[in-house]
PDB file of C-alpha atoms in Angstrom:
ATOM      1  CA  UNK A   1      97.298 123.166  71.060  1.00  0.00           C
ATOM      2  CA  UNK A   2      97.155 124.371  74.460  1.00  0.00           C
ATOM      3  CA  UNK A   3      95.799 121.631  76.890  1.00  0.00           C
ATOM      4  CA  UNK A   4      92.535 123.703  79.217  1.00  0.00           C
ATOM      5  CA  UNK A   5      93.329 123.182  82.584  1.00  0.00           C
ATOM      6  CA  UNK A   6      90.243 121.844  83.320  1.00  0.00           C
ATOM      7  CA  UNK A   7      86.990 120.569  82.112  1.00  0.00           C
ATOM      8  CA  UNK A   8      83.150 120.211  82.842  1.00  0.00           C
ATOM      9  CA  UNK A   9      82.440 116.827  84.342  1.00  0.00           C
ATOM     10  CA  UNK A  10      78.894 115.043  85.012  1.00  0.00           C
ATOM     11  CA  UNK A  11      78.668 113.702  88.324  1.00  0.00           C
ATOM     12  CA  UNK A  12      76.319 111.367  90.339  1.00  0.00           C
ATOM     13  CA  UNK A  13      76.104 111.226  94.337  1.00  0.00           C
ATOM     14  CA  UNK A  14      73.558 108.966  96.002  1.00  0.00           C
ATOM     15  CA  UNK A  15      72.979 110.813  99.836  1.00  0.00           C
ATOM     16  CA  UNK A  16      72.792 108.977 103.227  1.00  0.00           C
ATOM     17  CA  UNK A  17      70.288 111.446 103.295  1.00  0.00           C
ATOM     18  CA  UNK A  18      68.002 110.088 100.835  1.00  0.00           C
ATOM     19  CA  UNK A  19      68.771 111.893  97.567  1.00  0.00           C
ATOM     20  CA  UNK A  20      70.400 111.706  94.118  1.00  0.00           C
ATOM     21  CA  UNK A  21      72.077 114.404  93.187  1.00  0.00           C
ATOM     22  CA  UNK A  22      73.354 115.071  89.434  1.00  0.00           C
ATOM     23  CA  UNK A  23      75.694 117.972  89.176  1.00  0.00           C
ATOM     24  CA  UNK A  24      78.391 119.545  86.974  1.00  0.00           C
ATOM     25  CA  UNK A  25      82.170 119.765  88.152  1.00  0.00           C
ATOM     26  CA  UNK A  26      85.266 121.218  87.333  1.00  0.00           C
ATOM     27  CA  UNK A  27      87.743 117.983  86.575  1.00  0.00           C
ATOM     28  CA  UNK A  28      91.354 118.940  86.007  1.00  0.00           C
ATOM     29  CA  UNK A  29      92.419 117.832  82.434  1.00  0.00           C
ATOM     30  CA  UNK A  30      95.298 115.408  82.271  1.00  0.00           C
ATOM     31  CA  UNK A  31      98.409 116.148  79.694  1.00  0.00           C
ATOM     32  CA  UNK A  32      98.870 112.655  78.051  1.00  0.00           C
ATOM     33  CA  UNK A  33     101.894 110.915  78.841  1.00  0.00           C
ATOM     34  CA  UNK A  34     104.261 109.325  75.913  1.00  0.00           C
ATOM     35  CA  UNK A  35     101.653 106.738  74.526  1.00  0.00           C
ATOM     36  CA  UNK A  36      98.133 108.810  75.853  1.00  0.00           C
ATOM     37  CA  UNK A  37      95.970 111.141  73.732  1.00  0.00           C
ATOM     38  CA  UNK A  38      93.618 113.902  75.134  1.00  0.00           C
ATOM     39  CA  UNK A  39      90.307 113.694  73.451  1.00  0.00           C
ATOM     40  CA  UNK A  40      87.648 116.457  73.108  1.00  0.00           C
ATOM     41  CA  UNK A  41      84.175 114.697  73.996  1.00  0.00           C
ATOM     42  CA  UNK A  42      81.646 115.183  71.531  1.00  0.00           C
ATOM     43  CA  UNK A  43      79.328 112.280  71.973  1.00  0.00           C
ATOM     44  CA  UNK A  44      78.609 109.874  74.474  1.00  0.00           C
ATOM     45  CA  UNK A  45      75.463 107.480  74.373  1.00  0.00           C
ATOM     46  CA  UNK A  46      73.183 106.580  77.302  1.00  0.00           C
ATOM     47  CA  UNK A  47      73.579 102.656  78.101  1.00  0.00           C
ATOM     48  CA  UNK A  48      71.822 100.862  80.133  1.00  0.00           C
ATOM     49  CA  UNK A  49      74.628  99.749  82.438  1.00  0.00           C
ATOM     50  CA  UNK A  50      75.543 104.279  82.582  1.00  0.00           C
ATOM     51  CA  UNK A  51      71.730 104.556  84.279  1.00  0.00           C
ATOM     52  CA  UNK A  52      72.668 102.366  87.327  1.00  0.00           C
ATOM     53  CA  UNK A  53      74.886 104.657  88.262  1.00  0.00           C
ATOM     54  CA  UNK A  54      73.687 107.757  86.387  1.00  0.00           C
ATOM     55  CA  UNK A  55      70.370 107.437  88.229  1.00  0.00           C
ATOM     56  CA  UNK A  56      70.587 104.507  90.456  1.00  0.00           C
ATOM     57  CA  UNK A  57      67.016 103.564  91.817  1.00  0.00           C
ATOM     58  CA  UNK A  58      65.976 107.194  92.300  1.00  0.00           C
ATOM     59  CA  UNK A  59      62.498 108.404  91.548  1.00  0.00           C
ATOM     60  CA  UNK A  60      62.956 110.687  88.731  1.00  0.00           C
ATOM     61  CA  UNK A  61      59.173 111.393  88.052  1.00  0.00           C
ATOM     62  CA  UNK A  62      59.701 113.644  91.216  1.00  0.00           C
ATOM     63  CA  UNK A  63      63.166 115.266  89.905  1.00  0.00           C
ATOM     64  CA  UNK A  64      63.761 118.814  90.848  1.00  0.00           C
ATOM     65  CA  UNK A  65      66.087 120.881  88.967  1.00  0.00           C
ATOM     66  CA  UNK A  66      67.693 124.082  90.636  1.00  0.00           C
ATOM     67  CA  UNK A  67      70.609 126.500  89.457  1.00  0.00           C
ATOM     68  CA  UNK A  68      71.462 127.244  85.621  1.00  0.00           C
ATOM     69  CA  UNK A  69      74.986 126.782  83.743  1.00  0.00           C
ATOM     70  CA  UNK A  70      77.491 125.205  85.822  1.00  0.00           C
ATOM     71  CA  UNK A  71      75.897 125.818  88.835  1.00  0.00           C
ATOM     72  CA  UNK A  72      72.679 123.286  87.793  1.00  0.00           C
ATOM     73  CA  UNK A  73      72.187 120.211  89.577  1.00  0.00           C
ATOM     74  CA  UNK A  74      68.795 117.754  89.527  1.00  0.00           C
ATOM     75  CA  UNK A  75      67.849 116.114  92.626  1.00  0.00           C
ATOM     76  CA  UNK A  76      65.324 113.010  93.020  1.00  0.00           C
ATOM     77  CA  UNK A  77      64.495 111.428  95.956  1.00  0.00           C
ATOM     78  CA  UNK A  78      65.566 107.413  96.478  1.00  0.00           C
ATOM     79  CA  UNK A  79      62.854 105.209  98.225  1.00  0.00           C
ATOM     80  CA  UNK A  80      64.507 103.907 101.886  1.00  0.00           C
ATOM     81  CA  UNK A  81      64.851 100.472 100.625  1.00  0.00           C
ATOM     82  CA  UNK A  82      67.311 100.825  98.221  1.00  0.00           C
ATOM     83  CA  UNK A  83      69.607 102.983 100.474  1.00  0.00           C
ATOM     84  CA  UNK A  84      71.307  99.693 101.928  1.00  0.00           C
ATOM     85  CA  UNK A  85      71.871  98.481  98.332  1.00  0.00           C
ATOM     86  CA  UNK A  86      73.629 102.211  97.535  1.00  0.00           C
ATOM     87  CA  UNK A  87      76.208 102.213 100.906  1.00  0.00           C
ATOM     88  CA  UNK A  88      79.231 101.440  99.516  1.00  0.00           C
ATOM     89  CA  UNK A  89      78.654 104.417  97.086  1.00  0.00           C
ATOM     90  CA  UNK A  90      76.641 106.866  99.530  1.00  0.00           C
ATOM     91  CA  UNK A  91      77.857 110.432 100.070  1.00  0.00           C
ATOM     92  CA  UNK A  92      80.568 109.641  96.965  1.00  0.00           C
ATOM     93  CA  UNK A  93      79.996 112.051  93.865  1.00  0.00           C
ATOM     94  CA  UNK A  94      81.697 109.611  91.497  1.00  0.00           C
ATOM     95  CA  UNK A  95      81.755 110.592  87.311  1.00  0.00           C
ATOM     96  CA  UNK A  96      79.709 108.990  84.902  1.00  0.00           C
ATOM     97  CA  UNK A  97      79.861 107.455  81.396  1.00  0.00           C
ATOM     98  CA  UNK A  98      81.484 104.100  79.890  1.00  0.00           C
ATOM     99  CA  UNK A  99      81.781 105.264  76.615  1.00  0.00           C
ATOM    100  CA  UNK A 100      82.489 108.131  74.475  1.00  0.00           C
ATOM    101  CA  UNK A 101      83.777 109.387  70.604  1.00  0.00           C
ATOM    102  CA  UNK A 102      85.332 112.933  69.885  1.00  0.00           C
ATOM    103  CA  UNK A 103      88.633 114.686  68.468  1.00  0.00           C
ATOM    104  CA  UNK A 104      92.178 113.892  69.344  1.00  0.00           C
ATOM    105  CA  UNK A 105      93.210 117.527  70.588  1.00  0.00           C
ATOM    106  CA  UNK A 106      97.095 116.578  71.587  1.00  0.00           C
ATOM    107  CA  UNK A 107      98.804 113.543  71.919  1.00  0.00           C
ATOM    108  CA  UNK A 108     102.131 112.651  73.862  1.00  0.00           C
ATOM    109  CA  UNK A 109     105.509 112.134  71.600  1.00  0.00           C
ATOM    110  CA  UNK A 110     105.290 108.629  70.399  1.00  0.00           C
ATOM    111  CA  UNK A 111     104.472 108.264  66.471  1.00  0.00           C
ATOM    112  CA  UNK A 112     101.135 106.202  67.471  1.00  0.00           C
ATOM    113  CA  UNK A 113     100.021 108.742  69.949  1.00  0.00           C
ATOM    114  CA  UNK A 114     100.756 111.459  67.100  1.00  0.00           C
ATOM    115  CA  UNK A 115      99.274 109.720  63.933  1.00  0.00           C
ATOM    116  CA  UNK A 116      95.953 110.425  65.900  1.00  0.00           C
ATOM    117  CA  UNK A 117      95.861 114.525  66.395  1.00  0.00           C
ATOM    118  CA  UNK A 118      92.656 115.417  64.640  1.00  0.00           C
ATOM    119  CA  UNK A 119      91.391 112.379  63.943  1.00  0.00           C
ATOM    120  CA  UNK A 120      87.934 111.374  65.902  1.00  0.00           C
ATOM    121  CA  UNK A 121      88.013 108.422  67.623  1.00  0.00           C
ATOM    122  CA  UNK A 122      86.180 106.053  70.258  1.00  0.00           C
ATOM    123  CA  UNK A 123      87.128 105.336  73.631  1.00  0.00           C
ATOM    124  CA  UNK A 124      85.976 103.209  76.583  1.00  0.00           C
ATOM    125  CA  UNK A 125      87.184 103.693  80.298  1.00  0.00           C
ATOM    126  CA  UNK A 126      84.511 105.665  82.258  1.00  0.00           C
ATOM    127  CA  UNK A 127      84.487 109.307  83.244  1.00  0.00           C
ATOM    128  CA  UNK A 128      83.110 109.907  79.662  1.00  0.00           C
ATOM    129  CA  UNK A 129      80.313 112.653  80.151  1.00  0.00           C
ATOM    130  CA  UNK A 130      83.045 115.317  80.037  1.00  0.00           C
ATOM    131  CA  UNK A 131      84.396 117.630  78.209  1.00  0.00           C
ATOM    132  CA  UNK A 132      87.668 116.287  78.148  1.00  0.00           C
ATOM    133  CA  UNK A 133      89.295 112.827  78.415  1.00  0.00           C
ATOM    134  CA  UNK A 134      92.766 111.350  78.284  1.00  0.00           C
TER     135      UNK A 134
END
Protein backbone atom coordinates (compact mmCIF):
# COMPACT_ATOMS: atom_id res chain seq x y z
CA UNK A 1 0.00 0.00 0.00
CA UNK A 2 1.28 3.29 -0.75
CA UNK A 3 0.88 5.71 2.29
CA UNK A 4 -1.09 9.38 0.57
CA UNK A 5 0.96 12.06 1.52
CA UNK A 6 -1.63 13.80 2.97
CA UNK A 7 -5.15 13.85 4.10
CA UNK A 8 -8.39 16.01 4.59
CA UNK A 9 -8.59 17.24 8.14
CA UNK A 10 -11.65 19.05 10.03
CA UNK A 11 -10.60 21.99 11.79
CA UNK A 12 -12.05 24.47 14.39
CA UNK A 13 -10.65 28.17 15.05
CA UNK A 14 -12.42 30.43 17.53
CA UNK A 15 -11.34 34.36 16.20
CA UNK A 16 -10.24 37.29 18.46
CA UNK A 17 -12.40 38.66 16.05
CA UNK A 18 -15.53 37.18 17.09
CA UNK A 19 -16.05 34.13 14.87
CA UNK A 20 -15.95 30.32 14.60
CA UNK A 21 -14.66 29.13 11.79
CA UNK A 22 -14.96 25.29 10.63
CA UNK A 23 -12.79 24.48 7.69
CA UNK A 24 -11.13 21.59 5.82
CA UNK A 25 -7.19 21.17 5.73
CA UNK A 26 -4.62 19.36 4.15
CA UNK A 27 -2.79 17.28 7.24
CA UNK A 28 0.33 15.44 6.18
CA UNK A 29 -0.17 11.63 6.81
CA UNK A 30 2.30 10.03 9.17
CA UNK A 31 4.15 6.53 8.07
CA UNK A 32 3.76 4.43 11.32
CA UNK A 33 6.77 3.72 13.12
CA UNK A 34 7.70 -0.08 14.29
CA UNK A 35 4.65 -0.61 16.70
CA UNK A 36 2.04 2.26 14.85
CA UNK A 37 -0.68 1.49 12.28
CA UNK A 38 -2.15 4.04 9.75
CA UNK A 39 -5.87 3.81 9.76
CA UNK A 40 -8.32 4.91 7.00
CA UNK A 41 -11.22 6.89 8.89
CA UNK A 42 -14.50 5.73 8.11
CA UNK A 43 -16.58 6.70 11.07
CA UNK A 44 -16.34 8.97 13.79
CA UNK A 45 -19.37 9.85 16.18
CA UNK A 46 -20.33 13.31 17.47
CA UNK A 47 -19.82 13.39 21.46
CA UNK A 48 -20.70 15.72 23.52
CA UNK A 49 -17.26 16.55 24.90
CA UNK A 50 -16.16 16.87 20.42
CA UNK A 51 -18.97 19.98 20.40
CA UNK A 52 -16.99 22.10 22.95
CA UNK A 53 -14.48 22.34 20.78
CA UNK A 54 -16.19 21.50 17.48
CA UNK A 55 -18.51 24.46 18.06
CA UNK A 56 -17.55 26.04 21.26
CA UNK A 57 -20.32 28.59 22.40
CA UNK A 58 -20.92 29.89 18.87
CA UNK A 59 -24.35 30.75 17.61
CA UNK A 60 -24.96 28.29 14.97
CA UNK A 61 -28.66 29.28 14.22
CA UNK A 62 -26.82 32.21 12.39
CA UNK A 63 -24.10 29.83 10.58
CA UNK A 64 -23.02 30.88 7.18
CA UNK A 65 -21.55 28.50 4.87
CA UNK A 66 -19.27 29.76 1.90
CA UNK A 67 -16.96 27.82 -0.68
CA UNK A 68 -17.68 24.08 -1.92
CA UNK A 69 -15.22 20.91 -1.74
CA UNK A 70 -12.17 21.60 0.07
CA UNK A 71 -12.40 25.05 -0.13
CA UNK A 72 -15.87 25.08 2.27
CA UNK A 73 -15.75 26.52 5.56
CA UNK A 74 -18.98 27.54 8.02
CA UNK A 75 -18.68 30.53 10.05
CA UNK A 76 -20.98 31.52 13.20
CA UNK A 77 -20.63 34.32 15.16
CA UNK A 78 -19.62 33.87 19.20
CA UNK A 79 -21.51 36.28 21.64
CA UNK A 80 -18.59 38.78 23.39
CA UNK A 81 -18.93 37.08 26.63
CA UNK A 82 -17.62 33.95 25.94
CA UNK A 83 -14.52 35.34 24.08
CA UNK A 84 -12.53 35.57 27.51
CA UNK A 85 -13.50 31.93 28.24
CA UNK A 86 -12.04 30.96 24.43
CA UNK A 87 -8.34 32.99 24.84
CA UNK A 88 -6.16 30.42 25.40
CA UNK A 89 -7.52 28.81 22.13
CA UNK A 90 -8.28 32.13 20.04
CA UNK A 91 -6.80 32.57 16.57
CA UNK A 92 -5.59 28.57 16.92
CA UNK A 93 -7.24 26.28 14.14
CA UNK A 94 -6.74 23.15 16.23
CA UNK A 95 -8.31 19.45 14.72
CA UNK A 96 -11.22 17.88 16.01
CA UNK A 97 -12.54 14.45 17.07
CA UNK A 98 -11.80 12.02 20.19
CA UNK A 99 -12.79 9.07 18.61
CA UNK A 100 -12.87 7.20 15.48
CA UNK A 101 -13.17 3.32 13.72
CA UNK A 102 -11.88 2.48 10.10
CA UNK A 103 -9.34 0.08 8.15
CA UNK A 104 -5.78 -0.64 9.02
CA UNK A 105 -4.18 0.52 5.57
CA UNK A 106 -0.27 -0.25 6.60
CA UNK A 107 1.30 -1.00 9.64
CA UNK A 108 5.08 -0.68 10.75
CA UNK A 109 7.25 -4.16 10.94
CA UNK A 110 6.42 -5.59 14.26
CA UNK A 111 4.08 -8.87 14.12
CA UNK A 112 1.33 -6.88 16.32
CA UNK A 113 1.41 -3.87 14.13
CA UNK A 114 1.07 -6.42 11.06
CA UNK A 115 -1.63 -8.91 12.39
CA UNK A 116 -3.85 -5.71 11.97
CA UNK A 117 -3.56 -4.72 7.97
CA UNK A 118 -7.15 -4.92 6.89
CA UNK A 119 -8.73 -5.41 9.82
CA UNK A 120 -11.15 -2.37 11.10
CA UNK A 121 -10.53 -1.20 14.25
CA UNK A 122 -11.26 1.64 16.96
CA UNK A 123 -9.08 4.23 18.10
CA UNK A 124 -9.05 7.11 20.60
CA UNK A 125 -6.44 10.06 20.60
CA UNK A 126 -8.02 13.15 18.92
CA UNK A 127 -7.49 14.50 15.44
CA UNK A 128 -10.15 11.88 14.39
CA UNK A 129 -12.39 13.78 11.75
CA UNK A 130 -9.82 12.91 9.07
CA UNK A 131 -9.21 10.99 6.53
CA UNK A 132 -6.30 9.45 7.83
CA UNK A 133 -4.85 8.62 11.28
CA UNK A 134 -1.79 6.93 12.69
Amino acid sequence: MNIPADGLQLRSEAKASGELELSLARAPVQAPGDDEVLVRIQASPINPSDLGLLLGPADISKAVVSGSGESARVTAPIPQAYLRALAARLDQSMPVGNEGAGVVIAAGGSPEAQALVGRTVALLGGAMYAQYRT
